[in-house]
Amino acid sequence: MENHRSDATLLTQNLIRIDSTDPGAYEKNIAEYIFNRLSSLPVPVIKKEVLPGRYNIMAKIKGEIDDPALVYICHMDTVTIGDGWTTDPLGAEVINGSIYGRGACDMKSGLACALSAFSAMAKEAASGKIPRHSFVFIGTVDEEDFMRGVEDVIREGWVTEKSFILDTEPTNGQIQVAHKGRTWFEVTVTGVTAHASTPWKGADAIAAMAEIISSIRRRIGECPSHEDLGISTVTFGQIEGGYRPYVVPDQCKVWIDMRLVPPTDTAAAISIVEQAIREAAVAVPGITASYEITGDRPFIEKDESSYLLKALKAAAEETTGKTVPVSYFPGYTDTAVIAGKLHNPNCMSYGPGDLELAHKPDEFVPCEDILRCEEVLTRLARSILF
């Protein structure tokens, strides 16, 4: 195992040094690097274009049972580099036992662990062992934006409702199996312009939007909490409207991000938005408002009977000698998309690093986390395959 462990830490550094920012350089170079690495193994490798110059990668070790297969799925893109770094964001420096760089924990170290475990199993299969289940590695594009990579994975049939699917997002030593739903709205208010000295002659679109925002915020706060997932939340991430301070604005638009927990779903969120619009039309006569849903991802609840959850927990506890907590992932992942679309209960996250460090300057991952996760992923794969 020591060689594989060394391989994962060095591979993490190599992957960090390849710029795959989204938006930015995107995944072309890192996909080529991963494709070439996998092509050196005795397994078939597919490169599938999802967006211009942006390719998903899939490699497969064939087993006696093809479905369900064990699937390690990892996104290859990172968020933009941003400002505020005190280290080289593409340097992959090792400082006090941690590797620094954009994507260090989200999720190039997890990607490295998955690749290392897959390589180890490919070599074992090539030595004459016949895997019980097929084992698939998938590298996806666009996870940090619209998740079009994993959507294409589903369309291509690379995963099914039976697959055992693990992503290697940073989980801080936990197994994370549940997700809040994510519903995005764009709300547009149209009013009537007038001079600010005679506002009653117009209809203030911004004032109406303020009513809508206040109503939505209050009602989301009143939604019931969930034992595992906590509370529903809402963020009004972007707003625009108006021309000049002395003109009653006739346009305002807001972009809304809701993170919803059972029993509050998108249908309930629509009712909240529509009620807020009705109330705003009364409070600010003369306005009209409309909304569009631009993202609709369902919440995912924990399934205690999941085969993969039991196998992963056993592998993690055998590796660490400790009880491994099972919790929820605060964001939305490739596996959550698969779970929501295919109703697959065997979708979860386990990877090196802490999500609190992701998307920030001086992002880092402890080398010990990489070693632990590589060991767990290799142990898990071996237990299911051989």
PDB file of N, CA and C in Angstrom, residues 165-240:
ATOM      1  N   ILE A 165     -22.361   4.081  -6.039  1.00  0.00           N
ATOM      2  CA  ILE A 165     -21.692   5.281  -6.558  1.00  0.00           C
ATOM      3  C   ILE A 165     -21.125   6.129  -5.424  1.00  0.00           C
ATOM      4  N   LEU A 166     -19.834   6.402  -5.504  1.00  0.00           N
ATOM      5  CA  LEU A 166     -19.138   7.205  -4.500  1.00  0.00           C
ATOM      6  C   LEU A 166     -18.428   8.366  -5.169  1.00  0.00           C
ATOM      7  N   ASP A 167     -18.656   9.587  -4.665  1.00  0.00           N
ATOM      8  CA  ASP A 167     -17.797  10.700  -5.068  1.00  0.00           C
ATOM      9  C   ASP A 167     -16.830  10.995  -3.925  1.00  0.00           C
ATOM     10  N   THR A 168     -15.766  11.704  -4.251  1.00  0.00           N
ATOM     11  CA  THR A 168     -14.712  11.930  -3.259  1.00  0.00           C
ATOM     12  C   THR A 168     -14.591  13.409  -2.904  1.00  0.00           C
ATOM     13  N   GLU A 169     -15.742  14.046  -2.720  1.00  0.00           N
ATOM     14  CA  GLU A 169     -15.771  15.409  -2.213  1.00  0.00           C
ATOM     15  C   GLU A 169     -15.170  15.442  -0.801  1.00  0.00           C
ATOM     16  N   PRO A 170     -14.669  16.602  -0.349  1.00  0.00           N
ATOM     17  CA  PRO A 170     -14.098  16.674   1.005  1.00  0.00           C
ATOM     18  C   PRO A 170     -15.176  16.518   2.075  1.00  0.00           C
ATOM     19  N   THR A 171     -15.013  15.522   2.949  1.00  0.00           N
ATOM     20  CA  THR A 171     -16.043  15.244   3.959  1.00  0.00           C
ATOM     21  C   THR A 171     -15.496  15.259   5.381  1.00  0.00           C
ATOM     22  N   ASN A 172     -14.228  15.655   5.557  1.00  0.00           N
ATOM     23  CA  ASN A 172     -13.678  15.847   6.908  1.00  0.00           C
ATOM     24  C   ASN A 172     -13.805  14.581   7.757  1.00  0.00           C
ATOM     25  N   GLY A 173     -13.525  13.443   7.157  1.00  0.00           N
ATOM     26  CA  GLY A 173     -13.523  12.184   7.889  1.00  0.00           C
ATOM     27  C   GLY A 173     -14.883  11.537   8.036  1.00  0.00           C
ATOM     28  N   GLN A 174     -15.938  12.165   7.528  1.00  0.00           N
ATOM     29  CA  GLN A 174     -17.279  11.616   7.648  1.00  0.00           C
ATOM     30  C   GLN A 174     -17.704  10.940   6.341  1.00  0.00           C
ATOM     31  N   ILE A 175     -18.733  10.103   6.437  1.00  0.00           N
ATOM     32  CA  ILE A 175     -19.447   9.622   5.266  1.00  0.00           C
ATOM     33  C   ILE A 175     -20.691  10.491   5.153  1.00  0.00           C
ATOM     34  N   GLN A 176     -20.901  11.095   4.007  1.00  0.00           N
ATOM     35  CA  GLN A 176     -22.030  12.019   3.856  1.00  0.00           C
ATOM     36  C   GLN A 176     -22.964  11.485   2.777  1.00  0.00           C
ATOM     37  N   VAL A 177     -24.212  11.244   3.188  1.00  0.00           N
ATOM     38  CA  VAL A 177     -25.128  10.480   2.343  1.00  0.00           C
ATOM     39  C   VAL A 177     -26.409  11.223   1.994  1.00  0.00           C
ATOM     40  N   ALA A 178     -26.643  12.370   2.580  1.00  0.00           N
ATOM     41  CA  ALA A 178     -27.894  13.088   2.357  1.00  0.00           C
ATOM     42  C   ALA A 178     -27.586  14.504   1.890  1.00  0.00           C
ATOM     43  N   HIS A 179     -28.550  15.118   1.220  1.00  0.00           N
ATOM     44  CA  HIS A 179     -28.357  16.460   0.672  1.00  0.00           C
ATOM     45  C   HIS A 179     -29.641  17.267   0.803  1.00  0.00           C
ATOM     46  N   LYS A 180     -29.500  18.528   1.126  1.00  0.00           N
ATOM     47  CA  LYS A 180     -30.637  19.428   0.985  1.00  0.00           C
ATOM     48  C   LYS A 180     -30.967  19.575  -0.496  1.00  0.00           C
ATOM     49  N   GLY A 181     -32.248  19.805  -0.781  1.00  0.00           N
ATOM     50  CA  GLY A 181     -32.626  20.128  -2.146  1.00  0.00           C
ATOM     51  C   GLY A 181     -32.105  21.505  -2.520  1.00  0.00           C
ATOM     52  N   ARG A 182     -31.975  21.751  -3.811  1.00  0.00           N
ATOM     53  CA  ARG A 182     -31.503  23.056  -4.279  1.00  0.00           C
ATOM     54  C   ARG A 182     -32.425  23.534  -5.391  1.00  0.00           C
ATOM     55  N   THR A 183     -33.200  24.588  -5.092  1.00  0.00           N
ATOM     56  CA  THR A 183     -34.111  25.163  -6.080  1.00  0.00           C
ATOM     57  C   THR A 183     -33.730  26.614  -6.327  1.00  0.00           C
ATOM     58  N   TRP A 184     -33.563  26.968  -7.604  1.00  0.00           N
ATOM     59  CA  TRP A 184     -33.180  28.329  -7.984  1.00  0.00           C
ATOM     60  C   TRP A 184     -34.348  29.008  -8.687  1.00  0.00           C
ATOM     61  N   PHE A 185     -34.609  30.244  -8.282  1.00  0.00           N
ATOM     62  CA  PHE A 185     -35.625  31.069  -8.924  1.00  0.00           C
ATOM     63  C   PHE A 185     -35.000  32.346  -9.469  1.00  0.00           C
ATOM     64  N   GLU A 186     -35.537  32.828 -10.572  1.00  0.00           N
ATOM     65  CA  GLU A 186     -35.318  34.205 -11.020  1.00  0.00           C
ATOM     66  C   GLU A 186     -36.675  34.891 -10.976  1.00  0.00           C
ATOM     67  N   VAL A 187     -36.794  35.953 -10.184  1.00  0.00           N
ATOM     68  CA  VAL A 187     -38.050  36.686 -10.055  1.00  0.00           C
ATOM     69  C   VAL A 187     -37.868  38.057 -10.698  1.00  0.00           C
ATOM     70  N   THR A 188     -38.798  38.425 -11.571  1.00  0.00           N
ATOM     71  CA  THR A 188     -38.754  39.714 -12.267  1.00  0.00           C
ATOM     72  C   THR A 188     -40.005  40.514 -11.911  1.00  0.00           C
ATOM     73  N   VAL A 189     -39.805  41.769 -11.515  1.00  0.00           N
ATOM     74  CA  VAL A 189     -40.916  42.675 -11.234  1.00  0.00           C
ATOM     75  C   VAL A 189     -40.891  43.803 -12.262  1.00  0.00           C
ATOM     76  N   THR A 190     -42.044  44.091 -12.838  1.00  0.00           N
ATOM     77  CA  THR A 190     -42.197  45.199 -13.777  1.00  0.00           C
ATOM     78  C   THR A 190     -43.115  46.248 -13.146  1.00  0.00           C
ATOM     79  N   GLY A 191     -42.645  47.490 -13.118  1.00  0.00           N
ATOM     80  CA  GLY A 191     -43.428  48.588 -12.564  1.00  0.00           C
ATOM     81  C   GLY A 191     -43.699  49.661 -13.603  1.00  0.00           C
ATOM     82  N   VAL A 192     -43.862  50.902 -13.130  1.00  0.00           N
ATOM     83  CA  VAL A 192     -44.132  52.038 -14.007  1.00  0.00           C
ATOM     84  C   VAL A 192     -43.218  53.181 -13.582  1.00  0.00           C
ATOM     85  N   THR A 193     -42.490  53.763 -14.544  1.00  0.00           N
ATOM     86  CA  THR A 193     -41.585  54.862 -14.205  1.00  0.00           C
ATOM     87  C   THR A 193     -42.370  56.145 -13.909  1.00  0.00           C
ATOM     88  N   ALA A 194     -41.735  56.969 -13.095  1.00  0.00           N
ATOM     89  CA  ALA A 194     -42.261  58.304 -12.769  1.00  0.00           C
ATOM     90  C   ALA A 194     -41.130  59.086 -12.140  1.00  0.00           C
ATOM     91  N   HIS A 195     -41.311  60.386 -12.023  1.00  0.00           N
ATOM     92  CA  HIS A 195     -40.304  61.201 -11.342  1.00  0.00           C
ATOM     93  C   HIS A 195     -40.370  60.919  -9.847  1.00  0.00           C
ATOM     94  N   ALA A 196     -39.193  60.911  -9.209  1.00  0.00           N
ATOM     95  CA  ALA A 196     -39.150  60.604  -7.788  1.00  0.00           C
ATOM     96  C   ALA A 196     -39.905  61.621  -6.941  1.00  0.00           C
ATOM     97  N   SER A 197     -40.152  62.805  -7.488  1.00  0.00           N
ATOM     98  CA  SER A 197     -40.900  63.816  -6.728  1.00  0.00           C
ATOM     99  C   SER A 197     -42.407  63.525  -6.719  1.00  0.00           C
ATOM    100  N   THR A 198     -42.840  62.670  -7.655  1.00  0.00           N
ATOM    101  CA  THR A 198     -44.257  62.276  -7.698  1.00  0.00           C
ATOM    102  C   THR A 198     -44.361  60.754  -7.819  1.00  0.00           C
ATOM    103  N   PRO A 199     -43.887  60.022  -6.821  1.00  0.00           N
ATOM    104  CA  PRO A 199     -43.811  58.566  -6.930  1.00  0.00           C
ATOM    105  C   PRO A 199     -45.169  57.899  -7.069  1.00  0.00           C
ATOM    106  N   TRP A 200     -46.233  58.555  -6.603  1.00  0.00           N
ATOM    107  CA  TRP A 200     -47.558  57.959  -6.713  1.00  0.00           C
ATOM    108  C   TRP A 200     -48.031  57.817  -8.155  1.00  0.00           C
ATOM    109  N   LYS A 201     -47.349  58.516  -9.072  1.00  0.00           N
ATOM    110  CA  LYS A 201     -47.690  58.392 -10.488  1.00  0.00           C
ATOM    111  C   LYS A 201     -47.059  57.159 -11.138  1.00  0.00           C
ATOM    112  N   GLY A 202     -46.179  56.500 -10.411  1.00  0.00           N
ATOM    113  CA  GLY A 202     -45.526  55.303 -10.933  1.00  0.00           C
ATOM    114  C   GLY A 202     -45.824  54.084 -10.064  1.00  0.00           C
ATOM    115  N   ALA A 203     -45.093  53.019 -10.303  1.00  0.00           N
ATOM    116  CA  ALA A 203     -45.182  51.792  -9.494  1.00  0.00           C
ATOM    117  C   ALA A 203     -43.749  51.290  -9.304  1.00  0.00           C
ATOM    118  N   ASP A 204     -43.286  51.329  -8.067  1.00  0.00           N
ATOM    119  CA  ASP A 204     -41.876  51.091  -7.734  1.00  0.00           C
ATOM    120  C   ASP A 204     -41.560  49.594  -7.741  1.00  0.00           C
ATOM    121  N   ALA A 205     -40.829  49.151  -8.779  1.00  0.00           N
ATOM    122  CA  ALA A 205     -40.499  47.728  -8.911  1.00  0.00           C
ATOM    123  C   ALA A 205     -39.567  47.255  -7.806  1.00  0.00           C
ATOM    124  N   ILE A 206     -38.652  48.112  -7.380  1.00  0.00           N
ATOM    125  CA  ILE A 206     -37.711  47.726  -6.329  1.00  0.00           C
ATOM    126  C   ILE A 206     -38.435  47.603  -4.986  1.00  0.00           C
ATOM    127  N   ALA A 207     -39.347  48.527  -4.707  1.00  0.00           N
ATOM    128  CA  ALA A 207     -40.121  48.435  -3.467  1.00  0.00           C
ATOM    129  C   ALA A 207     -40.934  47.143  -3.444  1.00  0.00           C
ATOM    130  N   ALA A 208     -41.514  46.792  -4.588  1.00  0.00           N
ATOM    131  CA  ALA A 208     -42.272  45.544  -4.659  1.00  0.00           C
ATOM    132  C   ALA A 208     -41.365  44.337  -4.450  1.00  0.00           C
ATOM    133  N   MET A 209     -40.155  44.386  -5.025  1.00  0.00           N
ATOM    134  CA  MET A 209     -39.226  43.280  -4.833  1.00  0.00           C
ATOM    135  C   MET A 209     -38.827  43.157  -3.369  1.00  0.00           C
ATOM    136  N   ALA A 210     -38.694  44.286  -2.691  1.00  0.00           N
ATOM    137  CA  ALA A 210     -38.385  44.244  -1.262  1.00  0.00           C
ATOM    138  C   ALA A 210     -39.473  43.504  -0.493  1.00  0.00           C
ATOM    139  N   GLU A 211     -40.730  43.727  -0.874  1.00  0.00           N
ATOM    140  CA  GLU A 211     -41.848  43.017  -0.250  1.00  0.00           C
ATOM    141  C   GLU A 211     -41.735  41.510  -0.528  1.00  0.00           C
ATOM    142  N   ILE A 212     -41.408  41.169  -1.759  1.00  0.00           N
ATOM    143  CA  ILE A 212     -41.282  39.761  -2.143  1.00  0.00           C
ATOM    144  C   ILE A 212     -40.160  39.088  -1.366  1.00  0.00           C
ATOM    145  N   ILE A 213     -39.019  39.736  -1.302  1.00  0.00           N
ATOM    146  CA  ILE A 213     -37.865  39.178  -0.593  1.00  0.00           C
ATOM    147  C   ILE A 213     -38.201  38.963   0.883  1.00  0.00           C
ATOM    148  N   SER A 214     -38.800  39.971   1.492  1.00  0.00           N
ATOM    149  CA  SER A 214     -39.135  39.877   2.913  1.00  0.00           C
ATOM    150  C   SER A 214     -40.104  38.731   3.179  1.00  0.00           C
ATOM    151  N   SER A 215     -41.104  38.584   2.321  1.00  0.00           N
ATOM    152  CA  SER A 215     -42.096  37.530   2.497  1.00  0.00           C
ATOM    153  C   SER A 215     -41.474  36.139   2.325  1.00  0.00           C
ATOM    154  N   ILE A 216     -40.664  35.963   1.279  1.00  0.00           N
ATOM    155  CA  ILE A 216     -40.029  34.665   1.040  1.00  0.00           C
ATOM    156  C   ILE A 216     -39.104  34.298   2.199  1.00  0.00           C
ATOM    157  N   ARG A 217     -38.320  35.256   2.631  1.00  0.00           N
ATOM    158  CA  ARG A 217     -37.370  34.998   3.723  1.00  0.00           C
ATOM    159  C   ARG A 217     -38.107  34.555   4.987  1.00  0.00           C
ATOM    160  N   ARG A 218     -39.193  35.240   5.292  1.00  0.00           N
ATOM    161  CA  ARG A 218     -39.952  34.911   6.498  1.00  0.00           C
ATOM    162  C   ARG A 218     -40.563  33.515   6.383  1.00  0.00           C
ATOM    163  N   ARG A 219     -41.154  33.207   5.242  1.00  0.00           N
ATOM    164  CA  ARG A 219     -41.838  31.919   5.101  1.00  0.00           C
ATOM    165  C   ARG A 219     -40.867  30.734   5.055  1.00  0.00           C
ATOM    166  N   ILE A 220     -39.721  30.916   4.422  1.00  0.00           N
ATOM    167  CA  ILE A 220     -38.720  29.838   4.439  1.00  0.00           C
ATOM    168  C   ILE A 220     -38.253  29.604   5.877  1.00  0.00           C
ATOM    169  N   GLY A 221     -38.116  30.673   6.648  1.00  0.00           N
ATOM    170  CA  GLY A 221     -37.737  30.538   8.048  1.00  0.00           C
ATOM    171  C   GLY A 221     -38.766  29.803   8.887  1.00  0.00           C
ATOM    172  N   GLU A 222     -40.003  29.786   8.435  1.00  0.00           N
ATOM    173  CA  GLU A 222     -41.078  29.105   9.157  1.00  0.00           C
ATOM    174  C   GLU A 222     -41.228  27.638   8.754  1.00  0.00           C
ATOM    175  N   CYS A 223     -40.500  27.193   7.745  1.00  0.00           N
ATOM    176  CA  CYS A 223     -40.617  25.811   7.291  1.00  0.00           C
ATOM    177  C   CYS A 223     -40.076  24.846   8.343  1.00  0.00           C
ATOM    178  N   PRO A 224     -40.639  23.642   8.440  1.00  0.00           N
ATOM    179  CA  PRO A 224     -40.173  22.689   9.460  1.00  0.00           C
ATOM    180  C   PRO A 224     -38.747  22.235   9.198  1.00  0.00           C
ATOM    181  N   SER A 225     -38.040  21.926  10.268  1.00  0.00           N
ATOM    182  CA  SER A 225     -36.666  21.413  10.162  1.00  0.00           C
ATOM    183  C   SER A 225     -36.694  19.897   9.987  1.00  0.00           C
ATOM    184  N   HIS A 226     -35.535  19.343   9.670  1.00  0.00           N
ATOM    185  CA  HIS A 226     -35.397  17.907   9.420  1.00  0.00           C
ATOM    186  C   HIS A 226     -34.341  17.351  10.365  1.00  0.00           C
ATOM    187  N   GLU A 227     -34.580  16.152  10.858  1.00  0.00           N
ATOM    188  CA  GLU A 227     -33.699  15.556  11.869  1.00  0.00           C
ATOM    189  C   GLU A 227     -32.253  15.476  11.406  1.00  0.00           C
ATOM    190  N   ASP A 228     -32.026  15.104  10.157  1.00  0.00           N
ATOM    191  CA  ASP A 228     -30.666  14.953   9.636  1.00  0.00           C
ATOM    192  C   ASP A 228     -30.173  16.198   8.909  1.00  0.00           C
ATOM    193  N   LEU A 229     -31.043  16.843   8.147  1.00  0.00           N
ATOM    194  CA  LEU A 229     -30.621  17.908   7.238  1.00  0.00           C
ATOM    195  C   LEU A 229     -30.747  19.309   7.821  1.00  0.00           C
ATOM    196  N   GLY A 230     -31.390  19.449   8.967  1.00  0.00           N
ATOM    197  CA  GLY A 230     -31.483  20.770   9.585  1.00  0.00           C
ATOM    198  C   GLY A 230     -32.617  21.602   9.013  1.00  0.00           C
ATOM    199  N   ILE A 231     -32.344  22.889   8.742  1.00  0.00           N
ATOM    200  CA  ILE A 231     -33.391  23.821   8.327  1.00  0.00           C
ATOM    201  C   ILE A 231     -33.263  24.183   6.849  1.00  0.00           C
ATOM    202  N   SER A 232     -34.376  24.592   6.269  1.00  0.00           N
ATOM    203  CA  SER A 232     -34.359  25.162   4.914  1.00  0.00           C
ATOM    204  C   SER A 232     -33.820  26.588   4.987  1.00  0.00           C
ATOM    205  N   THR A 233     -33.118  26.992   3.932  1.00  0.00           N
ATOM    206  CA  THR A 233     -32.544  28.336   3.901  1.00  0.00           C
ATOM    207  C   THR A 233     -32.801  28.973   2.548  1.00  0.00           C
ATOM    208  N   VAL A 234     -32.672  30.299   2.503  1.00  0.00           N
ATOM    209  CA  VAL A 234     -32.807  31.021   1.240  1.00  0.00           C
ATOM    210  C   VAL A 234     -31.755  32.114   1.185  1.00  0.00           C
ATOM    211  N   THR A 235     -31.168  32.287   0.003  1.00  0.00           N
ATOM    212  CA  THR A 235     -30.176  33.343  -0.240  1.00  0.00           C
ATOM    213  C   THR A 235     -30.593  34.117  -1.487  1.00  0.00           C
ATOM    214  N   PHE A 236     -30.583  35.436  -1.365  1.00  0.00           N
ATOM    215  CA  PHE A 236     -30.889  36.315  -2.508  1.00  0.00           C
ATOM    216  C   PHE A 236     -29.552  36.800  -3.056  1.00  0.00           C
ATOM    217  N   GLY A 237     -28.980  35.977  -3.931  1.00  0.00           N
ATOM    218  CA  GLY A 237     -27.580  36.137  -4.280  1.00  0.00           C
ATOM    219  C   GLY A 237     -27.252  37.290  -5.201  1.00  0.00           C
ATOM    220  N   GLN A 238     -28.232  37.753  -5.980  1.00  0.00           N
ATOM    221  CA  GLN A 238     -27.954  38.817  -6.942  1.00  0.00           C
ATOM    222  C   GLN A 238     -29.237  39.589  -7.204  1.00  0.00           C
ATOM    223  N   ILE A 239     -29.103  40.915  -7.337  1.00  0.00           N
ATOM    224  CA  ILE A 239     -30.273  41.741  -7.617  1.00  0.00           C
ATOM    225  C   ILE A 239     -29.860  42.897  -8.519  1.00  0.00           C
ATOM    226  N   GLU A 240     -30.769  43.279  -9.412  1.00  0.00           N
ATOM    227  CA  GLU A 240     -30.507  44.434 -10.268  1.00  0.00           C
ATOM    228  C   GLU A 240     -31.818  45.151 -10.557  1.00  0.00           C
TER     229      GLU A 240
END
